[in-house]
Amino acid sequence: MKYIVLGLGHFGRSLAIHLTESGHEVIAADKNLNIVEQNKDKITHTVCMDSTDKEAVSSLPLRESNAVIVAIGEDEGASLLTIALLKQLKVKRIIGRVVSDLQKTVLEAMNIEEYIMPEEEAAERLAMRLDNIDIVDSFKVSEKYSIIETKVPNKYIGMTLKEADLTNKYKVIVLTTVKTETATTGDGVTRVSKEASGIAKSDTILQENDILVLFGELSNIKNLIQKG
């Protein structure tokens, strides 16, 4: 896949490197030439540019990219201007970095449905989610084990956990299932709400649009997702 990361601060750099190491093509941009030069050997492509400059941003392969991540954190104004520009250029998937409640409110008003928090862990979690579209979120428990949220694979829809037998087949534990609901407010903002169904039991039925919360080794979880 191809991703564009705008802003190479601590978060943006971490995200771009994680995505590059996962085998994706990454174009990372920052207006600071020194930062661009420092990271050119760790990221697929780096470029020095001002992300609020329409002509410069338009020169990027926006339509061919799977997502554009605005990772600017230190300058909220530049971050919002960049996102507004990407909206104007009709970028299909924009992910914004949020560093304040006000910025989050503005992004929601702009109908930006995906945004992430600035801690370094979030960069690794977002990289994992971008690496596999079926992963909703993730949390690393240790170097070996992770907790992953993923969509219920189509082949298991309608089955109980006992029938699916995921623990024996893939060596993962289903902690719970999560129901998701999408609603649009009166001002046109789309919000997604989640509600866990409690501790998973053998008779828990896996339904379409449910999210599985899995615990196990990442390789085993990815094996489940790929074969599902």
Coordinates of N, CA and C in Angstrom, one line a residue:
M1 N 0.8 -1.2 0.0 CA 0.0 0.0 0.0 C 0.9 1.3 0.0
K2 N 0.3 2.4 -0.3 CA 1.0 3.7 -0.4 C 0.4 4.7 0.6
Y3 N 1.2 5.3 1.4 CA 0.8 6.2 2.4 C 1.6 7.5 2.3
I4 N 0.9 8.6 2.6 CA 1.6 9.9 2.7 C 1.5 10.4 4.1
V5 N 2.6 10.7 4.7 CA 2.7 11.3 6.1 C 3.2 12.7 6.0
L6 N 2.4 13.6 6.5 CA 2.8 15.0 6.5 C 3.1 15.5 7.9
G7 N 4.4 15.8 8.1 CA 4.9 16.2 9.4 C 5.8 15.1 10.0
L8 N 7.1 15.4 10.2 CA 8.0 14.4 10.7 C 8.5 14.7 12.1
G9 N 7.6 15.1 13.0 CA 8.0 15.2 14.4 C 8.1 13.8 15.0
H10 N 8.1 13.7 16.3 CA 8.3 12.4 16.9 C 7.3 11.4 16.5
F11 N 6.0 11.8 16.4 CA 4.9 10.9 16.0 C 5.0 10.5 14.5
G12 N 5.1 11.5 13.7 CA 5.1 11.3 12.3 C 6.3 10.5 11.8
R13 N 7.4 10.7 12.4 CA 8.6 9.9 12.1 C 8.4 8.5 12.5
S14 N 7.9 8.3 13.7 CA 7.7 6.9 14.2 C 6.7 6.2 13.3
L15 N 5.6 6.8 12.9 CA 4.6 6.2 12.0 C 5.2 5.9 10.7
A16 N 5.9 6.8 10.1 CA 6.5 6.6 8.7 C 7.5 5.4 8.7
I17 N 8.3 5.4 9.8 CA 9.3 4.3 9.8 C 8.6 2.9 10.1
H18 N 7.6 2.9 10.9 CA 6.9 1.6 11.2 C 6.2 1.1 9.9
L19 N 5.6 2.1 9.1 CA 4.9 1.7 7.9 C 6.0 1.2 6.8
T20 N 7.1 1.9 6.7 CA 8.1 1.5 5.8 C 8.7 0.1 6.1
E21 N 8.9 -0.1 7.4 CA 9.4 -1.4 7.9 C 8.4 -2.5 7.6
S22 N 7.1 -2.2 7.5 CA 6.1 -3.2 7.3 C 5.9 -3.5 5.8
G23 N 6.8 -2.8 5.0 CA 6.8 -3.1 3.5 C 5.9 -2.2 2.7
H24 N 5.4 -1.1 3.3 CA 4.6 -0.2 2.5 C 5.4 0.9 1.9
E25 N 4.9 1.5 0.8 CA 5.6 2.7 0.2 C 5.1 3.9 1.0
V26 N 6.0 4.7 1.5 CA 5.7 5.9 2.3 C 6.3 7.1 1.7
I27 N 5.6 8.2 1.5 CA 6.1 9.5 1.2 C 5.9 10.3 2.4
A28 N 7.0 10.8 3.0 CA 6.9 11.6 4.2 C 7.4 13.0 3.9
A29 N 6.7 14.0 4.4 CA 7.1 15.4 4.1 C 7.2 16.2 5.4
D30 N 8.1 17.2 5.4 CA 8.2 18.1 6.5 C 8.9 19.4 5.9
K31 N 8.6 20.5 6.5 CA 9.2 21.8 6.0 C 10.6 22.0 6.5
N32 N 11.0 21.2 7.4 CA 12.4 21.3 8.0 C 13.3 20.4 7.2
L33 N 14.2 21.0 6.4 CA 15.1 20.2 5.6 C 16.0 19.3 6.4
N34 N 16.5 19.7 7.6 CA 17.3 18.9 8.4 C 16.7 17.6 8.8
I35 N 15.4 17.7 9.2 CA 14.6 16.5 9.6 C 14.4 15.6 8.5
V36 N 14.1 16.2 7.3 CA 14.0 15.3 6.1 C 15.2 14.6 5.8
E37 N 16.4 15.3 5.9 CA 17.7 14.6 5.6 C 18.0 13.5 6.6
Q38 N 17.7 13.8 7.9 CA 18.0 12.8 8.9 C 17.2 11.5 8.7
N39 N 16.1 11.5 8.1 CA 15.2 10.3 8.0 C 15.1 9.7 6.6
K40 N 15.9 10.2 5.6 CA 15.8 9.8 4.2 C 16.1 8.3 4.0
D41 N 17.0 7.8 4.9 CA 17.4 6.4 4.8 C 16.5 5.4 5.5
K42 N 15.6 5.9 6.3 CA 14.7 5.1 7.1 C 13.3 5.0 6.5
I43 N 12.9 5.9 5.6 CA 11.6 6.0 5.1 C 11.7 5.9 3.5
T44 N 10.7 5.3 2.9 CA 10.8 5.1 1.4 C 11.2 6.3 0.7
H45 N 10.4 7.4 0.9 CA 10.7 8.7 0.2 C 10.5 9.8 1.2
T46 N 11.3 10.8 1.2 CA 11.2 12.0 2.0 C 11.3 13.2 1.1
V47 N 10.5 14.2 1.5 CA 10.5 15.5 0.7 C 10.4 16.7 1.6
C48 N 11.0 17.7 1.3 CA 10.9 19.0 2.1 C 9.9 19.9 1.4
M49 N 8.8 20.2 2.1 CA 7.7 21.0 1.6 C 6.8 21.5 2.7
D50 N 6.1 22.6 2.3 CA 5.1 23.2 3.2 C 3.8 22.6 2.9
S51 N 3.2 21.9 3.9 CA 2.0 21.1 3.6 C 0.7 22.1 3.5
T52 N 0.9 23.4 3.8 CA -0.2 24.3 3.6 C -0.1 25.0 2.2
D53 N 0.9 24.6 1.4 CA 1.0 25.2 0.1 C 0.3 24.2 -0.9
K54 N -0.8 24.8 -1.5 CA -1.7 24.0 -2.3 C -0.9 23.4 -3.5
E55 N -0.1 24.2 -4.1 CA 0.7 23.7 -5.3 C 1.6 22.6 -5.0
A56 N 2.3 22.7 -3.8 CA 3.2 21.7 -3.4 C 2.5 20.4 -3.0
V57 N 1.4 20.5 -2.3 CA 0.6 19.3 -1.9 C 0.0 18.6 -3.1
S58 N -0.4 19.4 -4.1 CA -1.1 18.9 -5.3 C -0.1 18.0 -6.1
S59 N 1.2 18.3 -5.9 CA 2.2 17.5 -6.7 C 2.4 16.1 -6.1
L60 N 1.9 15.8 -4.9 CA 2.0 14.5 -4.3 C 1.0 13.6 -5.0
P61 N 1.2 12.3 -5.0 CA 0.3 11.3 -5.6 C -0.9 11.0 -4.6
L62 N -1.7 12.0 -4.4 CA -2.8 11.9 -3.5 C -3.9 10.9 -3.9
R63 N -4.2 10.8 -5.1 CA -5.2 9.9 -5.6 C -4.8 8.4 -5.6
E64 N -3.5 8.2 -5.7 CA -2.9 6.8 -5.7 C -2.7 6.3 -4.2
S65 N -2.8 7.2 -3.3 CA -2.5 6.8 -1.9 C -3.7 6.2 -1.2
N66 N -3.4 5.3 -0.3 CA -4.5 4.6 0.5 C -4.9 5.5 1.6
A67 N -4.1 6.4 2.1 CA -4.4 7.4 3.1 C -3.4 8.4 3.2
V68 N -3.8 9.6 3.6 CA -2.9 10.7 3.9 C -3.0 11.0 5.4
I69 N -1.9 10.9 6.1 CA -1.9 11.1 7.6 C -1.3 12.5 7.9
V70 N -2.0 13.4 8.5 CA -1.5 14.7 8.9 C -1.0 14.5 10.3
A71 N 0.3 14.4 10.5 CA 1.0 14.1 11.8 C 1.5 15.4 12.4
I72 N 1.2 16.6 11.9 CA 1.7 17.8 12.5 C 1.1 18.0 13.9
G73 N 1.9 18.3 14.9 CA 1.4 18.5 16.2 C 1.7 19.8 16.9
E74 N 2.9 20.3 16.6 CA 3.3 21.5 17.3 C 2.6 22.8 16.8
D75 N 2.1 22.7 15.6 CA 1.4 23.9 15.0 C 0.0 23.5 14.6
E76 N -1.0 23.7 15.5 CA -2.4 23.3 15.3 C -2.9 24.0 14.1
G77 N -2.6 25.3 13.9 CA -3.1 26.0 12.7 C -2.7 25.4 11.4
A78 N -1.4 25.0 11.3 CA -0.9 24.4 10.1 C -1.5 23.1 9.9
S79 N -1.8 22.3 11.0 CA -2.4 21.0 10.9 C -3.8 21.2 10.3
L80 N -4.6 22.1 10.8 CA -6.0 22.3 10.4 C -6.0 22.8 8.9
L81 N -5.1 23.7 8.6 CA -5.0 24.3 7.2 C -4.7 23.1 6.2
T82 N -3.8 22.3 6.6 CA -3.4 21.1 5.8 C -4.6 20.2 5.6
I83 N -5.3 19.9 6.6 CA -6.5 19.0 6.5 C -7.6 19.7 5.6
A84 N -7.8 21.0 5.8 CA -8.8 21.7 5.0 C -8.4 21.6 3.5
L85 N -7.1 21.7 3.2 CA -6.6 21.7 1.9 C -6.8 20.3 1.3
L86 N -6.5 19.3 2.1 CA -6.7 17.9 1.6 C -8.2 17.6 1.3
K87 N -9.0 18.2 2.1 CA -10.5 18.0 1.9 C -10.9 18.7 0.6
Q88 N -10.3 19.9 0.3 CA -10.5 20.6 -0.9 C -10.1 19.8 -2.1
L89 N -9.0 19.1 -1.9 CA -8.4 18.3 -3.0 C -9.0 16.9 -3.1
K90 N -10.1 16.7 -2.3 CA -10.9 15.5 -2.4 C -10.1 14.2 -2.1
V91 N -9.2 14.3 -1.1 CA -8.4 13.1 -0.7 C -9.4 12.1 -0.1
K92 N -9.4 10.8 -0.5 CA -10.4 9.9 -0.1 C -10.3 9.5 1.4
R93 N -9.1 9.4 1.9 CA -9.0 9.0 3.3 C -7.9 9.9 4.0
I94 N -8.4 10.7 5.0 CA -7.6 11.6 5.7 C -7.6 11.2 7.2
I95 N -6.4 11.1 7.8 CA -6.3 10.7 9.2 C -5.6 11.9 9.9
G96 N -6.2 12.5 10.8 CA -5.6 13.7 11.5 C -5.1 13.4 12.9
R97 N -4.0 14.1 13.2 CA -3.5 14.0 14.6 C -4.1 15.0 15.5
V98 N -4.6 14.6 16.7 CA -5.3 15.5 17.6 C -4.4 15.8 18.8
V99 N -4.2 17.1 19.1 CA -3.4 17.4 20.3 C -4.2 18.3 21.3
S100 N -5.5 18.6 21.0 CA -6.3 19.3 21.9 C -7.8 19.0 21.7
D101 N -8.6 19.2 22.7 CA -10.1 19.0 22.5 C -10.7 19.9 21.5
L102 N -10.2 21.1 21.4 CA -10.7 22.1 20.4 C -10.4 21.6 19.0
Q103 N -9.2 21.1 18.8 CA -8.8 20.6 17.5 C -9.6 19.4 17.1
K104 N -9.9 18.5 18.1 CA -10.8 17.4 17.8 C -12.2 17.8 17.4
T105 N -12.7 18.8 18.0 CA -14.0 19.4 17.7 C -14.0 19.9 16.3
V106 N -13.0 20.6 15.9 CA -12.9 21.2 14.6 C -12.8 20.1 13.5
L107 N -12.1 19.0 13.8 CA -12.0 17.9 12.9 C -13.3 17.2 12.7
E108 N -14.1 17.1 13.8 CA -15.4 16.4 13.7 C -16.3 17.3 12.8
A109 N -16.2 18.6 13.0 CA -17.0 19.6 12.2 C -16.7 19.5 10.8
M110 N -15.4 19.1 10.5 CA -15.0 19.0 9.1 C -15.3 17.6 8.5
N111 N -16.0 16.8 9.3 CA -16.3 15.4 8.9 C -15.1 14.5 8.7
I112 N -14.0 14.8 9.5 CA -12.9 13.9 9.6 C -13.2 12.8 10.6
E113 N -13.4 11.6 10.1 CA -13.9 10.5 11.0 C -12.7 9.8 11.7
E114 N -11.5 10.0 11.2 CA -10.4 9.2 11.7 C -9.3 10.2 12.3
Y115 N -9.0 10.1 13.5 CA -8.0 10.9 14.1 C -7.3 10.1 15.2
I116 N -6.1 10.5 15.5 CA -5.3 9.7 16.5 C -4.6 10.7 17.5
M117 N -4.3 10.1 18.6 CA -3.6 10.9 19.7 C -2.1 10.8 19.5
P118 N -1.4 11.7 20.1 CA 0.0 11.9 19.7 C 1.1 11.0 20.4
E119 N 0.7 10.2 21.3 CA 1.7 9.4 22.0 C 2.4 8.4 21.0
E120 N 3.6 8.0 21.2 CA 4.4 7.2 20.3 C 3.7 5.9 20.1
E121 N 3.1 5.3 21.2 CA 2.4 4.0 21.0 C 1.3 4.1 20.0
A122 N 0.6 5.3 19.8 CA -0.4 5.4 18.8 C 0.1 5.3 17.4
A123 N 1.4 5.7 17.2 CA 2.0 5.5 15.9 C 2.1 4.1 15.5
E124 N 2.6 3.3 16.5 CA 2.7 1.8 16.2 C 1.4 1.2 16.0
R125 N 0.4 1.6 16.8 CA -1.0 1.0 16.7 C -1.6 1.4 15.3
L126 N -1.4 2.7 14.9 CA -2.0 3.1 13.6 C -1.3 2.4 12.5
A127 N 0.0 2.2 12.6 CA 0.8 1.5 11.6 C 0.2 0.1 11.4
M128 N -0.1 -0.5 12.5 CA -0.6 -1.9 12.5 C -2.0 -1.9 11.8
R129 N -2.8 -0.9 12.1 CA -4.1 -0.8 11.6 C -4.1 -0.6 10.1
L130 N -3.2 0.3 9.6 CA -3.0 0.6 8.2 C -2.4 -0.6 7.5
D131 N -1.6 -1.4 8.2 CA -1.0 -2.6 7.6 C -2.0 -3.7 7.3
N132 N -3.1 -3.7 8.0 CA -4.1 -4.7 7.8 C -5.5 -4.0 8.0
I133 N -6.3 -3.9 7.0 CA -7.5 -3.1 7.0 C -8.5 -3.7 7.9
D134 N -8.4 -5.0 8.3 CA -9.3 -5.7 9.1 C -9.0 -5.5 10.6
I135 N -7.9 -4.9 10.9 CA -7.6 -4.6 12.3 C -8.1 -3.2 12.7
V136 N -9.0 -3.2 13.7 CA -9.6 -1.9 14.1 C -8.7 -1.1 15.0
D137 N -8.1 -1.8 16.0 CA -7.2 -1.2 16.9 C -6.4 -2.3 17.6
S138 N -5.3 -1.9 18.3 CA -4.4 -2.9 18.9 C -3.7 -2.3 20.1
F139 N -3.3 -3.2 20.9 CA -2.5 -2.8 22.1 C -1.5 -3.9 22.4
K140 N -0.2 -3.5 22.5 CA 0.8 -4.4 22.8 C 1.0 -4.6 24.3
V141 N 0.7 -5.9 24.7 CA 0.8 -6.2 26.1 C 2.3 -6.5 26.5
S142 N 3.0 -7.1 25.6 CA 4.5 -7.4 25.8 C 5.1 -7.5 24.4
E143 N 6.3 -7.8 24.3 CA 7.0 -8.0 23.0 C 6.4 -9.2 22.3
K144 N 5.8 -10.1 23.0 CA 5.2 -11.3 22.4 C 3.7 -11.3 22.2
Y145 N 3.0 -10.7 23.1 CA 1.5 -10.8 23.1 C 0.9 -9.4 22.9
S146 N -0.3 -9.4 22.2 CA -1.0 -8.2 21.9 C -2.5 -8.5 22.1
I147 N -3.2 -7.4 22.3 CA -4.7 -7.4 22.2 C -5.1 -6.7 21.0
I148 N -5.9 -7.3 20.1 CA -6.2 -6.8 18.8 C -7.8 -6.7 18.7
E149 N -8.3 -5.6 18.2 CA -9.7 -5.5 17.8 C -9.7 -5.7 16.2
T150 N -10.6 -6.7 15.8 CA -10.7 -7.0 14.4 C -12.1 -7.3 14.0
K151 N -12.5 -7.1 12.8 CA -13.8 -7.5 12.3 C -14.0 -9.0 12.4
V152 N -15.2 -9.4 12.6 CA -15.5 -10.9 12.6 C -15.3 -11.4 11.1
P153 N -14.4 -12.3 10.9 CA -14.2 -12.9 9.6 C -15.5 -13.4 9.0
N154 N -15.8 -13.2 7.7 CA -17.1 -13.6 7.1 C -17.4 -15.1 7.3
K155 N -16.4 -15.9 7.3 CA -16.7 -17.4 7.5 C -17.3 -17.8 8.8
Y156 N -17.1 -16.9 9.8 CA -17.6 -17.2 11.2 C -18.9 -16.5 11.6
I157 N -19.4 -15.7 10.7 CA -20.6 -14.9 11.0 C -21.8 -15.9 11.2
G158 N -22.5 -15.8 12.3 CA -23.6 -16.7 12.6 C -23.2 -17.8 13.5
M159 N -21.9 -18.1 13.6 CA -21.5 -19.2 14.5 C -21.4 -18.7 15.9
T160 N -21.4 -19.7 16.9 CA -21.1 -19.4 18.2 C -19.6 -19.6 18.4
L161 N -19.0 -19.0 19.5 CA -17.6 -19.2 19.7 C -17.2 -20.6 19.8
K162 N -18.1 -21.5 20.3 CA -17.8 -22.9 20.4 C -17.6 -23.5 19.1
E163 N -18.6 -23.1 18.2 CA -18.5 -23.7 16.8 C -17.3 -23.1 16.0
A164 N -17.0 -21.9 16.2 CA -15.8 -21.3 15.5 C -14.5 -21.9 16.0
D165 N -14.4 -22.2 17.3 CA -13.3 -22.9 17.9 C -12.0 -22.2 17.5
L166 N -12.0 -20.9 17.7 CA -10.8 -20.1 17.3 C -9.6 -20.3 18.2
T167 N -9.8 -20.7 19.5 CA -8.7 -20.9 20.4 C -7.9 -22.1 20.0
N168 N -8.6 -23.2 19.6 CA -7.9 -24.4 19.2 C -7.3 -24.3 17.8
K169 N -8.0 -23.6 16.9 CA -7.5 -23.5 15.6 C -6.3 -22.5 15.4
Y170 N -6.4 -21.4 16.2 CA -5.4 -20.3 15.9 C -4.6 -19.9 17.2
K171 N -4.9 -20.6 18.3 CA -4.2 -20.3 19.6 C -4.3 -18.8 20.0
V172 N -5.6 -18.3 19.9 CA -5.9 -17.0 20.3 C -7.1 -17.1 21.3
I173 N -7.3 -16.1 22.2 CA -8.4 -16.1 23.1 C -9.3 -14.9 22.7
V174 N -10.6 -15.2 22.6 CA -11.6 -14.1 22.4 C -12.0 -13.6 23.8
L175 N -11.6 -12.3 24.0 CA -12.0 -11.7 25.3 C -13.4 -11.2 25.4
T176 N -13.9 -10.6 24.3 CA -15.2 -10.1 24.2 C -15.6 -9.8 22.8
T177 N -16.8 -9.5 22.5 CA -17.2 -9.0 21.2 C -17.8 -7.6 21.4
V178 N -17.7 -6.7 20.4 CA -18.1 -5.3 20.6 C -19.1 -5.0 19.5
K179 N -20.2 -4.4 19.8 CA -21.2 -4.0 18.9 C -20.9 -2.5 18.5
T180 N -21.1 -2.2 17.2 CA -20.8 -0.8 16.8 C -22.1 -0.3 16.2
E181 N -22.3 1.0 16.4 CA -23.5 1.7 15.9 C -23.0 3.0 15.3
T182 N -23.5 3.3 14.1 CA -23.2 4.6 13.5 C -24.4 5.5 13.4
A183 N -24.2 6.7 13.9 CA -25.4 7.7 13.9 C -24.9 9.0 13.4
T184 N -25.8 9.8 12.7 CA -25.4 11.1 12.3 C -26.2 12.1 13.1
T185 N -25.5 13.1 13.6 CA -26.2 14.1 14.5 C -26.9 15.1 13.6
G186 N -27.6 16.0 14.2 CA -28.3 17.0 13.5 C -27.5 18.0 12.7
D187 N -26.2 18.2 13.1 CA -25.3 19.1 12.4 C -24.5 18.3 11.4
G188 N -24.9 17.1 11.1 CA -24.2 16.3 10.0 C -23.0 15.6 10.4
V189 N -22.6 15.6 11.6 CA -21.4 14.9 12.1 C -21.7 13.4 12.3
T190 N -20.9 12.5 11.7 CA -21.1 11.1 11.9 C -20.3 10.6 13.1
R191 N -21.0 9.9 14.0 CA -20.3 9.4 15.2 C -20.5 7.8 15.3
V192 N -19.4 7.1 15.7 CA -19.5 5.7 15.8 C -19.4 5.4 17.3
S193 N -20.4 4.6 17.8 CA -20.3 4.2 19.3 C -20.1 2.7 19.4
K194 N -19.4 2.3 20.4 CA -19.0 0.9 20.6 C -19.5 0.5 22.0
E195 N -20.0 -0.7 22.1 CA -20.4 -1.3 23.4 C -20.0 -2.8 23.5
A196 N -19.2 -3.1 24.5 CA -18.7 -4.4 24.7 C -19.9 -5.3 25.2
S197 N -19.9 -6.6 24.8 CA -21.0 -7.4 25.2 C -20.7 -8.2 26.5
G198 N -19.6 -7.9 27.1 CA -19.2 -8.6 28.4 C -18.3 -9.7 28.0
I199 N -17.8 -10.5 29.0 CA -16.9 -11.6 28.8 C -17.4 -12.6 27.8
A200 N -16.7 -12.9 26.8 CA -17.1 -13.9 25.8 C -17.4 -15.3 26.4
K201 N -18.4 -15.9 25.9 CA -18.8 -17.3 26.4 C -18.9 -18.2 25.2
S202 N -18.9 -19.5 25.5 CA -19.0 -20.4 24.4 C -20.2 -20.3 23.5
D203 N -21.3 -19.8 24.1 CA -22.5 -19.6 23.3 C -22.7 -18.2 22.7
T204 N -21.7 -17.4 22.8 CA -21.7 -16.0 22.2 C -21.8 -16.2 20.7
I205 N -22.7 -15.6 20.0 CA -22.9 -15.7 18.6 C -22.2 -14.5 17.9
L206 N -21.4 -14.9 16.9 CA -20.6 -13.9 16.1 C -21.5 -13.3 15.0
Q207 N -21.8 -12.0 15.1 CA -22.7 -11.4 14.1 C -21.9 -10.4 13.2
E208 N -22.5 -10.2 12.1 CA -22.0 -9.3 11.1 C -21.8 -7.9 11.7
N209 N -20.7 -7.3 11.4 CA -20.3 -5.9 11.9 C -19.8 -6.0 13.4
D210 N -19.8 -7.1 14.0 CA -19.3 -7.2 15.4 C -17.7 -7.1 15.3
I211 N -17.1 -6.7 16.4 CA -15.7 -6.6 16.5 C -15.2 -7.6 17.5
L212 N -14.3 -8.4 17.1 CA -13.7 -9.4 18.0 C -12.5 -8.8 18.8
V213 N -12.4 -8.9 20.1 CA -11.3 -8.5 20.9 C -10.5 -9.7 21.2
L214 N -9.3 -9.8 20.6 CA -8.5 -11.1 20.7 C -7.2 -10.9 21.5
F215 N -6.8 -11.9 22.2 CA -5.5 -11.9 22.9 C -4.7 -13.0 22.4
G216 N -3.4 -12.7 22.1 CA -2.5 -13.8 21.6 C -1.3 -13.2 20.9
E217 N -0.5 -14.1 20.3 CA 0.6 -13.7 19.6 C 0.2 -13.1 18.3
L218 N 0.8 -11.9 17.9 CA 0.4 -11.2 16.7 C 0.4 -12.1 15.5
S219 N 1.3 -13.0 15.3 CA 1.4 -13.8 14.1 C 0.2 -14.8 14.1
N220 N -0.3 -15.3 15.2 CA -1.4 -16.1 15.2 C -2.7 -15.3 14.9
I221 N -2.8 -14.1 15.4 CA -4.0 -13.3 15.2 C -4.0 -12.9 13.7
K222 N -2.9 -12.6 13.1 CA -2.9 -12.3 11.7 C -3.2 -13.5 10.8
N223 N -2.8 -14.7 11.3 CA -3.2 -15.9 10.6 C -4.7 -16.1 10.5
L224 N -5.3 -15.8 11.7 CA -6.8 -15.9 11.8 C -7.4 -15.0 10.8
I225 N -7.0 -13.7 10.8 CA -7.6 -12.7 9.9 C -7.4 -13.1 8.4
Q226 N -6.2 -13.5 8.1 CA -5.9 -13.8 6.7 C -6.7 -15.0 6.2
K227 N -6.9 -16.0 7.0 CA -7.6 -17.2 6.6 C -9.1 -17.0 6.8
G228 N -9.6 -15.9 7.4 CA -11.0 -15.8 7.6 C -11.7 -15.1 6.5

